[in-house]
Structures are given as C-alpha cells and as structure tokens.
C-alpha cells in the first residue's frame, strides 16, 4: 500500500495482493461462481437470499409491509447470504444473480419460476404483483418511480463512496472523504427540501419509494449507519429526520430490518420462515 498523495497509477492495473480492505479476500475482478453449493428452498412461494444491508432491508421491509396489509400470498422464506464468507459466489446464488450481489429473489408461484436481482427491480416486481405500495394516481405513480430510481442512482455515492472512505477504508483519506461528504450533504438537502412539501416521497401516500430510500438515508440520519450523524450534521435536515423517525416506528419496518441480520441490539434473525421467527427475535431483544 502506498501513501495516496504519492500514488502514480501504473500503465496496466493488476489486482493488489493486499490493499488493507476487509473485503480483500473475496473481491476479484471476474464474475461467476467460485464453488458449487445449491441454494436452499423453503415451503413458501417467495424465496429470498439476502443480508440485512440497506439493499437487503428494502425487500424484507416491503415483504413485511405486504403481510401487515393482509396479503398472505407474500409469505416468504429468507435465507442468509454471508457476503464475508463468499456465499454470493456459490453456484446456486449465481444462478439467480450472475452479478453476485444481494438481494436475490425467486418467485416459485410462476411457471417457469421468476428469478430477480437488483433491489429496485425486486421492489417494483413485488409491488406490481400484489398491487400495493405504488400510488394509483398518475402523477403520484410517476413520482414514486422517479424517487425509486433516484435512490438506485444516488445510493452508491453514499455506500460505496462516503460509507467506504469514511467508515471502512484502511486509513483516512482526505480527498475522497471531502468529495463524497459534499455529495451526500447535497443529496440530504435534496431529500429535505422535497419532504418539506410532501409527507412521503410520492406525496401523501407511503410507497416503495420510501421503502427504497429509508434503509440508506433514513438509517443515516437517525445514526444507524457509519456513525456519521455528527460529522454530517444531519440535524440540519429537519424534514428528512422527521420522515426517517416516523418510518422507523412502523411495525413492518421494525420487523423487516432485522431479517437476515447476524447481530444487533434491536434483534436479529439469520433466516426467516414464519412470522413467529421475527416475533421470537424481537421478544428476545426486548
């Protein structure tokens, strides 16, 4: 590893032997499976393979919201994919998501079964399948999709940009931290100004846009991510903080955010196969 201020890129890039990154042992510049392992399958029509990162929380929160709305067909099995151990490179997972990123979902109620990856695609699919959490009014529906895709395009600056260099990088680097802090504060301001005039992202109706944005930006401003609330002075974004706190109190959000989690004071559940699994995990944490 070199001092970043004195680094000169070589003519041809090669994989570093050790860059100090905690994910160095599993990161690689090629795709595909590294080992044979069949994916597990439970009894429900929906089979989720995930981890409780923000992208994983999006899907489990939506599934729990669907169940809370009385849509029993949304029952699901959720299987832990431990990315630290390389589960995402198993042959069974790669069969569903060739990009080897969580979450991935298989809908076994269709013929042939439907394989889905990318959290935004999964949210859109489930909301359409069950006709829920997408506004019916044309302008609100467009707003929902606008903000859903805003999140998909913006969050990499938060996670892979700010989050990585502020929280996970092997040593502090001023330039990237400043660069991504500037962008994240701009994004927080975008959200705050929108929420000053709207109850939810698509207007007055809670939707998949809120479900997509909350695990990233809601967790950030209520200091559940990166321990950066003071650094970013998130208290300045009063409308965003109020929205985040309101959504955090939804029972389905409390339930969904602990699924496929391996630790946590508020409860954790590695694999979920029934509502009782979550009930027990929350009771154990209380």
PDB file of C-alpha atoms in Angstrom:
ATOM      1  CA  UNK A   1       0.000   0.000   0.000  1.00  0.00           C
ATOM      2  CA  UNK A   2       1.264   3.479  -0.854  1.00  0.00           C
ATOM      3  CA  UNK A   3       0.577   6.934   0.505  1.00  0.00           C
ATOM      4  CA  UNK A   4      -2.392   8.105  -1.615  1.00  0.00           C
ATOM      5  CA  UNK A   5      -0.768  11.530  -2.148  1.00  0.00           C
ATOM      6  CA  UNK A   6       2.217   9.890  -3.795  1.00  0.00           C
ATOM      7  CA  UNK A   7       0.457   7.200  -5.797  1.00  0.00           C
ATOM      8  CA  UNK A   8       1.090   7.056  -9.538  1.00  0.00           C
ATOM      9  CA  UNK A   9      -1.157   4.644 -11.482  1.00  0.00           C
ATOM     10  CA  UNK A  10       0.823   2.016 -13.393  1.00  0.00           C
ATOM     11  CA  UNK A  11       0.403   1.645 -17.140  1.00  0.00           C
ATOM     12  CA  UNK A  12      -1.613  -1.544 -16.597  1.00  0.00           C
ATOM     13  CA  UNK A  13      -3.698  -2.221 -13.483  1.00  0.00           C
ATOM     14  CA  UNK A  14      -3.244  -5.519 -11.673  1.00  0.00           C
ATOM     15  CA  UNK A  15      -5.005  -6.920  -8.633  1.00  0.00           C
ATOM     16  CA  UNK A  16      -3.197  -5.798  -5.440  1.00  0.00           C
ATOM     17  CA  UNK A  17      -2.046  -8.559  -3.124  1.00  0.00           C
ATOM     18  CA  UNK A  18      -3.299  -6.701  -0.040  1.00  0.00           C
ATOM     19  CA  UNK A  19      -4.945  -3.295  -0.165  1.00  0.00           C
ATOM     20  CA  UNK A  20      -5.938  -3.266   3.507  1.00  0.00           C
ATOM     21  CA  UNK A  21      -9.644  -3.645   2.660  1.00  0.00           C
ATOM     22  CA  UNK A  22     -11.595  -6.004   4.910  1.00  0.00           C
ATOM     23  CA  UNK A  23     -13.202  -7.481   1.790  1.00  0.00           C
ATOM     24  CA  UNK A  24      -9.884  -8.103   0.035  1.00  0.00           C
ATOM     25  CA  UNK A  25     -10.124 -11.865   0.437  1.00  0.00           C
ATOM     26  CA  UNK A  26     -13.357 -12.086  -1.584  1.00  0.00           C
ATOM     27  CA  UNK A  27     -13.033  -9.172  -4.009  1.00  0.00           C
ATOM     28  CA  UNK A  28     -11.964 -10.178  -7.503  1.00  0.00           C
ATOM     29  CA  UNK A  29     -12.110  -8.648 -10.998  1.00  0.00           C
ATOM     30  CA  UNK A  30     -14.087 -11.504 -12.615  1.00  0.00           C
ATOM     31  CA  UNK A  31     -17.632 -12.823 -12.264  1.00  0.00           C
ATOM     32  CA  UNK A  32     -19.119 -16.262 -11.851  1.00  0.00           C
ATOM     33  CA  UNK A  33     -19.311 -18.966  -9.205  1.00  0.00           C
ATOM     34  CA  UNK A  34     -16.287 -19.930  -7.135  1.00  0.00           C
ATOM     35  CA  UNK A  35     -17.795 -23.062  -5.641  1.00  0.00           C
ATOM     36  CA  UNK A  36     -20.674 -25.487  -6.018  1.00  0.00           C
ATOM     37  CA  UNK A  37     -23.469 -25.081  -3.493  1.00  0.00           C
ATOM     38  CA  UNK A  38     -27.174 -25.470  -4.128  1.00  0.00           C
ATOM     39  CA  UNK A  39     -29.417 -22.702  -2.855  1.00  0.00           C
ATOM     40  CA  UNK A  40     -31.810 -23.742  -0.079  1.00  0.00           C
ATOM     41  CA  UNK A  41     -35.539 -23.727  -0.781  1.00  0.00           C
ATOM     42  CA  UNK A  42     -38.304 -23.449   1.810  1.00  0.00           C
ATOM     43  CA  UNK A  43     -42.040 -24.005   1.690  1.00  0.00           C
ATOM     44  CA  UNK A  44     -43.223 -20.564   0.602  1.00  0.00           C
ATOM     45  CA  UNK A  45     -43.711 -19.274  -2.921  1.00  0.00           C
ATOM     46  CA  UNK A  46     -41.187 -16.460  -2.417  1.00  0.00           C
ATOM     47  CA  UNK A  47     -37.582 -17.384  -1.645  1.00  0.00           C
ATOM     48  CA  UNK A  48     -35.277 -14.527  -0.657  1.00  0.00           C
ATOM     49  CA  UNK A  49     -31.487 -14.802  -0.499  1.00  0.00           C
ATOM     50  CA  UNK A  50     -30.086 -11.760   1.251  1.00  0.00           C
ATOM     51  CA  UNK A  51     -28.303  -9.949   4.056  1.00  0.00           C
ATOM     52  CA  UNK A  52     -29.559  -7.067   6.204  1.00  0.00           C
ATOM     53  CA  UNK A  53     -27.607  -4.357   4.408  1.00  0.00           C
ATOM     54  CA  UNK A  54     -29.674  -1.365   3.279  1.00  0.00           C
ATOM     55  CA  UNK A  55     -30.366  -3.080  -0.051  1.00  0.00           C
ATOM     56  CA  UNK A  56     -31.434  -6.238   1.729  1.00  0.00           C
ATOM     57  CA  UNK A  57     -33.624  -4.340   4.195  1.00  0.00           C
ATOM     58  CA  UNK A  58     -35.603  -2.803   1.335  1.00  0.00           C
ATOM     59  CA  UNK A  59     -37.001  -6.172   0.302  1.00  0.00           C
ATOM     60  CA  UNK A  60     -37.719  -7.590   3.761  1.00  0.00           C
ATOM     61  CA  UNK A  61     -39.405  -4.341   4.798  1.00  0.00           C
ATOM     62  CA  UNK A  62     -41.655  -4.468   1.731  1.00  0.00           C
ATOM     63  CA  UNK A  63     -42.490  -8.128   2.337  1.00  0.00           C
ATOM     64  CA  UNK A  64     -43.378  -7.376   5.953  1.00  0.00           C
ATOM     65  CA  UNK A  65     -45.468  -4.375   4.853  1.00  0.00           C
ATOM     66  CA  UNK A  66     -47.348  -6.612   2.401  1.00  0.00           C
ATOM     67  CA  UNK A  67     -48.028  -9.166   5.123  1.00  0.00           C
ATOM     68  CA  UNK A  68     -49.128  -6.403   7.511  1.00  0.00           C
ATOM     69  CA  UNK A  69     -51.572  -5.258   4.820  1.00  0.00           C
ATOM     70  CA  UNK A  70     -53.179  -8.709   4.880  1.00  0.00           C
ATOM     71  CA  UNK A  71     -51.586 -10.046   1.683  1.00  0.00           C
ATOM     72  CA  UNK A  72     -50.876 -13.592   2.833  1.00  0.00           C
ATOM     73  CA  UNK A  73     -49.532 -14.582  -0.580  1.00  0.00           C
ATOM     74  CA  UNK A  74     -46.432 -12.524   0.282  1.00  0.00           C
ATOM     75  CA  UNK A  75     -45.257 -15.140   2.812  1.00  0.00           C
ATOM     76  CA  UNK A  76     -41.609 -15.852   2.262  1.00  0.00           C
ATOM     77  CA  UNK A  77     -38.501 -17.718   3.314  1.00  0.00           C
ATOM     78  CA  UNK A  78     -35.421 -15.520   3.787  1.00  0.00           C
ATOM     79  CA  UNK A  79     -32.015 -17.201   3.673  1.00  0.00           C
ATOM     80  CA  UNK A  80     -28.854 -15.555   4.948  1.00  0.00           C
ATOM     81  CA  UNK A  81     -26.177 -14.867   2.343  1.00  0.00           C
ATOM     82  CA  UNK A  82     -22.986 -14.158   4.270  1.00  0.00           C
ATOM     83  CA  UNK A  83     -21.010 -11.982   1.875  1.00  0.00           C
ATOM     84  CA  UNK A  84     -17.995 -12.023   4.195  1.00  0.00           C
ATOM     85  CA  UNK A  85     -17.733 -15.749   3.612  1.00  0.00           C
ATOM     86  CA  UNK A  86     -18.382 -15.546  -0.132  1.00  0.00           C
ATOM     87  CA  UNK A  87     -21.864 -17.106  -0.161  1.00  0.00           C
ATOM     88  CA  UNK A  88     -22.778 -14.786  -3.034  1.00  0.00           C
ATOM     89  CA  UNK A  89     -20.327 -16.672  -5.243  1.00  0.00           C
ATOM     90  CA  UNK A  90     -21.974 -20.071  -4.761  1.00  0.00           C
ATOM     91  CA  UNK A  91     -23.343 -21.744  -7.880  1.00  0.00           C
ATOM     92  CA  UNK A  92     -26.895 -21.643  -6.532  1.00  0.00           C
ATOM     93  CA  UNK A  93     -26.806 -17.915  -5.852  1.00  0.00           C
ATOM     94  CA  UNK A  94     -25.083 -17.048  -9.130  1.00  0.00           C
ATOM     95  CA  UNK A  95     -27.813 -18.983 -10.929  1.00  0.00           C
ATOM     96  CA  UNK A  96     -30.278 -16.360  -9.652  1.00  0.00           C
ATOM     97  CA  UNK A  97     -27.977 -13.329  -9.762  1.00  0.00           C
ATOM     98  CA  UNK A  98     -24.988 -13.513 -12.111  1.00  0.00           C
ATOM     99  CA  UNK A  99     -23.773 -10.233 -10.585  1.00  0.00           C
ATOM    100  CA  UNK A 100     -23.241 -11.918  -7.172  1.00  0.00           C
ATOM    101  CA  UNK A 101     -24.827  -9.123  -5.130  1.00  0.00           C
ATOM    102  CA  UNK A 102     -27.610  -9.361  -2.568  1.00  0.00           C
ATOM    103  CA  UNK A 103     -30.560  -9.412  -2.550  1.00  0.00           C
ATOM    104  CA  UNK A 104     -31.876 -12.051  -4.947  1.00  0.00           C
ATOM    105  CA  UNK A 105     -35.407 -13.422  -5.053  1.00  0.00           C
ATOM    106  CA  UNK A 106     -37.079 -16.419  -6.666  1.00  0.00           C
ATOM    107  CA  UNK A 107     -40.841 -16.433  -7.216  1.00  0.00           C
ATOM    108  CA  UNK A 108     -41.817 -20.093  -7.353  1.00  0.00           C
ATOM    109  CA  UNK A 109     -45.514 -19.310  -7.943  1.00  0.00           C
ATOM    110  CA  UNK A 110     -44.869 -18.681 -11.636  1.00  0.00           C
ATOM    111  CA  UNK A 111     -44.137 -21.187 -14.408  1.00  0.00           C
ATOM    112  CA  UNK A 112     -41.275 -21.153 -15.017  1.00  0.00           C
ATOM    113  CA  UNK A 113     -40.147 -19.668 -11.720  1.00  0.00           C
ATOM    114  CA  UNK A 114     -39.146 -15.993 -11.857  1.00  0.00           C
ATOM    115  CA  UNK A 115     -35.598 -15.063 -10.828  1.00  0.00           C
ATOM    116  CA  UNK A 116     -34.995 -11.494  -9.741  1.00  0.00           C
ATOM    117  CA  UNK A 117     -32.000  -9.426  -8.726  1.00  0.00           C
ATOM    118  CA  UNK A 118     -31.331  -5.722  -8.043  1.00  0.00           C
ATOM    119  CA  UNK A 119     -33.336  -4.404  -5.104  1.00  0.00           C
ATOM    120  CA  UNK A 120     -35.183  -1.796  -7.156  1.00  0.00           C
ATOM    121  CA  UNK A 121     -36.334  -4.434  -9.629  1.00  0.00           C
ATOM    122  CA  UNK A 122     -37.486  -6.684  -6.785  1.00  0.00           C
ATOM    123  CA  UNK A 123     -39.457  -3.860  -5.125  1.00  0.00           C
ATOM    124  CA  UNK A 124     -41.115  -2.966  -8.423  1.00  0.00           C
ATOM    125  CA  UNK A 125     -41.962  -6.613  -9.159  1.00  0.00           C
ATOM    126  CA  UNK A 126     -43.482  -7.325  -5.751  1.00  0.00           C
ATOM    127  CA  UNK A 127     -45.456  -4.080  -5.623  1.00  0.00           C
ATOM    128  CA  UNK A 128     -46.920  -4.776  -9.067  1.00  0.00           C
ATOM    129  CA  UNK A 129     -47.537  -8.457  -8.336  1.00  0.00           C
ATOM    130  CA  UNK A 130     -49.566  -7.648  -5.231  1.00  0.00           C
ATOM    131  CA  UNK A 131     -50.919  -4.275  -6.439  1.00  0.00           C
ATOM    132  CA  UNK A 132     -49.714  -2.440  -3.367  1.00  0.00           C
ATOM    133  CA  UNK A 133     -47.402   0.422  -2.362  1.00  0.00           C
ATOM    134  CA  UNK A 134     -47.465   2.034  -5.804  1.00  0.00           C
ATOM    135  CA  UNK A 135     -49.842   5.011  -5.990  1.00  0.00           C
ATOM    136  CA  UNK A 136     -52.734   4.760  -8.418  1.00  0.00           C
ATOM    137  CA  UNK A 137     -52.897   8.474  -9.273  1.00  0.00           C
ATOM    138  CA  UNK A 138     -50.773   9.059 -12.402  1.00  0.00           C
ATOM    139  CA  UNK A 139     -48.635  11.923 -11.079  1.00  0.00           C
ATOM    140  CA  UNK A 140     -48.017  10.201  -7.755  1.00  0.00           C
ATOM    141  CA  UNK A 141     -47.135   6.970  -9.553  1.00  0.00           C
ATOM    142  CA  UNK A 142     -44.570   8.794 -11.665  1.00  0.00           C
ATOM    143  CA  UNK A 143     -43.173  10.478  -8.541  1.00  0.00           C
ATOM    144  CA  UNK A 144     -42.853   7.062  -6.895  1.00  0.00           C
ATOM    145  CA  UNK A 145     -40.814   5.728  -9.815  1.00  0.00           C
ATOM    146  CA  UNK A 146     -38.768   8.933 -10.039  1.00  0.00           C
ATOM    147  CA  UNK A 147     -37.655   8.619  -6.436  1.00  0.00           C
ATOM    148  CA  UNK A 148     -37.182   4.859  -6.613  1.00  0.00           C
ATOM    149  CA  UNK A 149     -34.718   5.279  -9.468  1.00  0.00           C
ATOM    150  CA  UNK A 150     -33.176   8.339  -7.789  1.00  0.00           C
ATOM    151  CA  UNK A 151     -32.279   6.090  -4.888  1.00  0.00           C
ATOM    152  CA  UNK A 152     -30.782   3.431  -7.131  1.00  0.00           C
ATOM    153  CA  UNK A 153     -28.572   6.005  -8.817  1.00  0.00           C
ATOM    154  CA  UNK A 154     -27.680   8.052  -5.740  1.00  0.00           C
ATOM    155  CA  UNK A 155     -27.016   5.487  -3.011  1.00  0.00           C
ATOM    156  CA  UNK A 156     -23.712   4.230  -4.491  1.00  0.00           C
ATOM    157  CA  UNK A 157     -22.273   7.640  -3.589  1.00  0.00           C
ATOM    158  CA  UNK A 158     -23.441   7.058  -0.025  1.00  0.00           C
ATOM    159  CA  UNK A 159     -22.419   3.411   0.394  1.00  0.00           C
ATOM    160  CA  UNK A 160     -19.523   2.746  -1.952  1.00  0.00           C
ATOM    161  CA  UNK A 161     -18.393   6.366  -1.759  1.00  0.00           C
ATOM    162  CA  UNK A 162     -18.893   8.106   1.574  1.00  0.00           C
ATOM    163  CA  UNK A 163     -19.508   4.988   3.650  1.00  0.00           C
ATOM    164  CA  UNK A 164     -16.480   3.185   2.317  1.00  0.00           C
ATOM    165  CA  UNK A 165     -13.970   6.004   2.711  1.00  0.00           C
ATOM    166  CA  UNK A 166     -15.350   7.360   5.997  1.00  0.00           C
ATOM    167  CA  UNK A 167     -16.014   4.047   7.744  1.00  0.00           C
ATOM    168  CA  UNK A 168     -14.382   1.063   6.030  1.00  0.00           C
ATOM    169  CA  UNK A 169     -11.233   2.258   4.273  1.00  0.00           C
ATOM    170  CA  UNK A 170      -7.957   1.048   5.837  1.00  0.00           C
ATOM    171  CA  UNK A 171      -6.856   4.609   6.642  1.00  0.00           C
ATOM    172  CA  UNK A 172      -8.386   8.131   6.400  1.00  0.00           C
ATOM    173  CA  UNK A 173      -8.078   9.815   3.010  1.00  0.00           C
ATOM    174  CA  UNK A 174      -8.964  13.482   2.947  1.00  0.00           C
ATOM    175  CA  UNK A 175      -9.757  13.932  -0.731  1.00  0.00           C
ATOM    176  CA  UNK A 176     -12.357  11.143  -1.155  1.00  0.00           C
ATOM    177  CA  UNK A 177     -13.949  11.864   2.233  1.00  0.00           C
ATOM    178  CA  UNK A 178     -14.365  15.536   1.288  1.00  0.00           C
ATOM    179  CA  UNK A 179     -15.564  14.648  -2.195  1.00  0.00           C
ATOM    180  CA  UNK A 180     -18.244  12.217  -1.052  1.00  0.00           C
ATOM    181  CA  UNK A 181     -19.272  14.243   2.015  1.00  0.00           C
ATOM    182  CA  UNK A 182     -20.021  17.141  -0.308  1.00  0.00           C
ATOM    183  CA  UNK A 183     -22.206  14.939  -2.498  1.00  0.00           C
ATOM    184  CA  UNK A 184     -24.029  13.249   0.385  1.00  0.00           C
ATOM    185  CA  UNK A 185     -24.869  16.563   2.035  1.00  0.00           C
ATOM    186  CA  UNK A 186     -26.220  17.729  -1.325  1.00  0.00           C
ATOM    187  CA  UNK A 187     -28.379  14.590  -1.520  1.00  0.00           C
ATOM    188  CA  UNK A 188     -29.621  15.067   2.027  1.00  0.00           C
ATOM    189  CA  UNK A 189     -30.579  18.622   1.108  1.00  0.00           C
ATOM    190  CA  UNK A 190     -32.473  17.351  -1.952  1.00  0.00           C
ATOM    191  CA  UNK A 191     -34.470  14.968   0.240  1.00  0.00           C
ATOM    192  CA  UNK A 192     -35.034  17.524   2.988  1.00  0.00           C
ATOM    193  CA  UNK A 193     -36.409  20.145   0.599  1.00  0.00           C
ATOM    194  CA  UNK A 194     -38.708  17.596  -1.041  1.00  0.00           C
ATOM    195  CA  UNK A 195     -40.020  16.370   2.301  1.00  0.00           C
ATOM    196  CA  UNK A 196     -40.651  19.933   3.437  1.00  0.00           C
ATOM    197  CA  UNK A 197     -43.559  19.900   0.959  1.00  0.00           C
ATOM    198  CA  UNK A 198     -44.506  16.210   0.935  1.00  0.00           C
ATOM    199  CA  UNK A 199     -45.480  13.748   3.644  1.00  0.00           C
ATOM    200  CA  UNK A 200     -43.818  10.893   1.766  1.00  0.00           C
ATOM    201  CA  UNK A 201     -41.601  10.671  -1.283  1.00  0.00           C
ATOM    202  CA  UNK A 202     -44.523  10.299  -3.706  1.00  0.00           C
ATOM    203  CA  UNK A 203     -46.791  12.767  -1.923  1.00  0.00           C
ATOM    204  CA  UNK A 204     -49.325  11.759   0.708  1.00  0.00           C
ATOM    205  CA  UNK A 205     -49.002   8.008   0.170  1.00  0.00           C
ATOM    206  CA  UNK A 206     -46.341   5.707   1.610  1.00  0.00           C
ATOM    207  CA  UNK A 207     -44.805   3.721  -1.256  1.00  0.00           C
ATOM    208  CA  UNK A 208     -41.885   1.638  -2.464  1.00  0.00           C
ATOM    209  CA  UNK A 209     -40.011   4.922  -2.951  1.00  0.00           C
ATOM    210  CA  UNK A 210     -39.968   5.421   0.829  1.00  0.00           C
ATOM    211  CA  UNK A 211     -39.134   1.756   1.368  1.00  0.00           C
ATOM    212  CA  UNK A 212     -36.169   2.070  -1.002  1.00  0.00           C
ATOM    213  CA  UNK A 213     -34.800   5.329   0.400  1.00  0.00           C
ATOM    214  CA  UNK A 214     -35.269   4.777   4.129  1.00  0.00           C
ATOM    215  CA  UNK A 215     -32.710   1.965   4.681  1.00  0.00           C
ATOM    216  CA  UNK A 216     -29.993   4.155   3.152  1.00  0.00           C
ATOM    217  CA  UNK A 217     -30.825   7.735   4.060  1.00  0.00           C
ATOM    218  CA  UNK A 218     -33.200   7.171   6.964  1.00  0.00           C
ATOM    219  CA  UNK A 219     -30.717   4.948   8.759  1.00  0.00           C
ATOM    220  CA  UNK A 220     -28.010   7.524   8.099  1.00  0.00           C
ATOM    221  CA  UNK A 221     -29.843  10.471   9.656  1.00  0.00           C
ATOM    222  CA  UNK A 222     -31.001   8.539  12.723  1.00  0.00           C
ATOM    223  CA  UNK A 223     -27.372   7.436  13.143  1.00  0.00           C
ATOM    224  CA  UNK A 224     -27.774   3.742  12.382  1.00  0.00           C
ATOM    225  CA  UNK A 225     -25.195   3.906   9.586  1.00  0.00           C
ATOM    226  CA  UNK A 226     -21.473   4.731   9.668  1.00  0.00           C
ATOM    227  CA  UNK A 227     -21.758   6.667  12.977  1.00  0.00           C
ATOM    228  CA  UNK A 228     -21.611   9.812  10.868  1.00  0.00           C
ATOM    229  CA  UNK A 229     -24.587  11.858  12.100  1.00  0.00           C
ATOM    230  CA  UNK A 230     -22.421  14.429  13.879  1.00  0.00           C
ATOM    231  CA  UNK A 231     -19.821  14.544  11.113  1.00  0.00           C
ATOM    232  CA  UNK A 232     -22.501  15.305   8.512  1.00  0.00           C
ATOM    233  CA  UNK A 233     -24.564  17.496  10.877  1.00  0.00           C
ATOM    234  CA  UNK A 234     -27.735  15.651   9.897  1.00  0.00           C
ATOM    235  CA  UNK A 235     -29.805  17.614  12.445  1.00  0.00           C
ATOM    236  CA  UNK A 236     -29.846  20.414   9.870  1.00  0.00           C
ATOM    237  CA  UNK A 237     -32.217  18.337   7.712  1.00  0.00           C
ATOM    238  CA  UNK A 238     -35.246  18.576   9.981  1.00  0.00           C
ATOM    239  CA  UNK A 239     -37.878  17.380   7.499  1.00  0.00           C
ATOM    240  CA  UNK A 240     -35.776  14.401   6.477  1.00  0.00           C
ATOM    241  CA  UNK A 241     -35.096  13.434  10.090  1.00  0.00           C
ATOM    242  CA  UNK A 242     -38.808  13.658  10.948  1.00  0.00           C
ATOM    243  CA  UNK A 243     -39.681  11.440   7.952  1.00  0.00           C
ATOM    244  CA  UNK A 244     -36.972   8.938   8.925  1.00  0.00           C
ATOM    245  CA  UNK A 245     -38.104   8.735  12.537  1.00  0.00           C
ATOM    246  CA  UNK A 246     -41.745   8.305  11.506  1.00  0.00           C
ATOM    247  CA  UNK A 247     -40.958   5.418   9.173  1.00  0.00           C
ATOM    248  CA  UNK A 248     -38.653   3.801  11.736  1.00  0.00           C
ATOM    249  CA  UNK A 249     -41.688   3.394  14.021  1.00  0.00           C
ATOM    250  CA  UNK A 250     -43.706   1.379  11.506  1.00  0.00           C
ATOM    251  CA  UNK A 251     -44.108  -2.189  12.820  1.00  0.00           C
ATOM    252  CA  UNK A 252     -43.266  -3.718   9.436  1.00  0.00           C
ATOM    253  CA  UNK A 253     -40.059  -1.669   9.259  1.00  0.00           C
ATOM    254  CA  UNK A 254     -39.027  -2.843  12.720  1.00  0.00           C
ATOM    255  CA  UNK A 255     -39.673  -6.411  11.622  1.00  0.00           C
ATOM    256  CA  UNK A 256     -38.140  -6.264   8.177  1.00  0.00           C
ATOM    257  CA  UNK A 257     -34.892  -4.610   9.175  1.00  0.00           C
ATOM    258  CA  UNK A 258     -33.821  -7.483  11.456  1.00  0.00           C
ATOM    259  CA  UNK A 259     -34.288 -10.259   8.886  1.00  0.00           C
ATOM    260  CA  UNK A 260     -31.033 -11.825   7.603  1.00  0.00           C
ATOM    261  CA  UNK A 261     -29.134  -9.958  10.310  1.00  0.00           C
ATOM    262  CA  UNK A 262     -26.465 -11.736  12.329  1.00  0.00           C
ATOM    263  CA  UNK A 263     -26.290  -9.364  15.303  1.00  0.00           C
ATOM    264  CA  UNK A 264     -27.913  -6.248  16.744  1.00  0.00           C
ATOM    265  CA  UNK A 265     -29.315  -4.865  19.985  1.00  0.00           C
ATOM    266  CA  UNK A 266     -32.747  -4.368  18.396  1.00  0.00           C
ATOM    267  CA  UNK A 267     -32.977  -8.008  17.367  1.00  0.00           C
ATOM    268  CA  UNK A 268     -31.561 -10.184  14.639  1.00  0.00           C
ATOM    269  CA  UNK A 269     -32.700 -13.196  12.667  1.00  0.00           C
ATOM    270  CA  UNK A 270     -30.372 -15.039  10.313  1.00  0.00           C
ATOM    271  CA  UNK A 271     -33.103 -16.985   8.476  1.00  0.00           C
ATOM    272  CA  UNK A 272     -36.824 -16.268   8.422  1.00  0.00           C
ATOM    273  CA  UNK A 273     -39.508 -18.853   7.629  1.00  0.00           C
ATOM    274  CA  UNK A 274     -42.536 -17.554   9.527  1.00  0.00           C
ATOM    275  CA  UNK A 275     -43.885 -14.525  11.343  1.00  0.00           C
ATOM    276  CA  UNK A 276     -43.164 -16.314  14.609  1.00  0.00           C
ATOM    277  CA  UNK A 277     -39.449 -16.296  13.811  1.00  0.00           C
ATOM    278  CA  UNK A 278     -39.474 -12.490  13.859  1.00  0.00           C
ATOM    279  CA  UNK A 279     -41.771 -12.364  16.899  1.00  0.00           C
ATOM    280  CA  UNK A 280     -39.310 -14.520  18.827  1.00  0.00           C
ATOM    281  CA  UNK A 281     -36.285 -12.484  17.745  1.00  0.00           C
ATOM    282  CA  UNK A 282     -37.900  -9.199  18.766  1.00  0.00           C
ATOM    283  CA  UNK A 283     -39.028 -10.661  22.079  1.00  0.00           C
ATOM    284  CA  UNK A 284     -35.530 -11.913  22.811  1.00  0.00           C
ATOM    285  CA  UNK A 285     -34.129  -8.410  22.198  1.00  0.00           C
ATOM    286  CA  UNK A 286     -36.691  -6.606  24.369  1.00  0.00           C
TER     287      UNK A 286
END
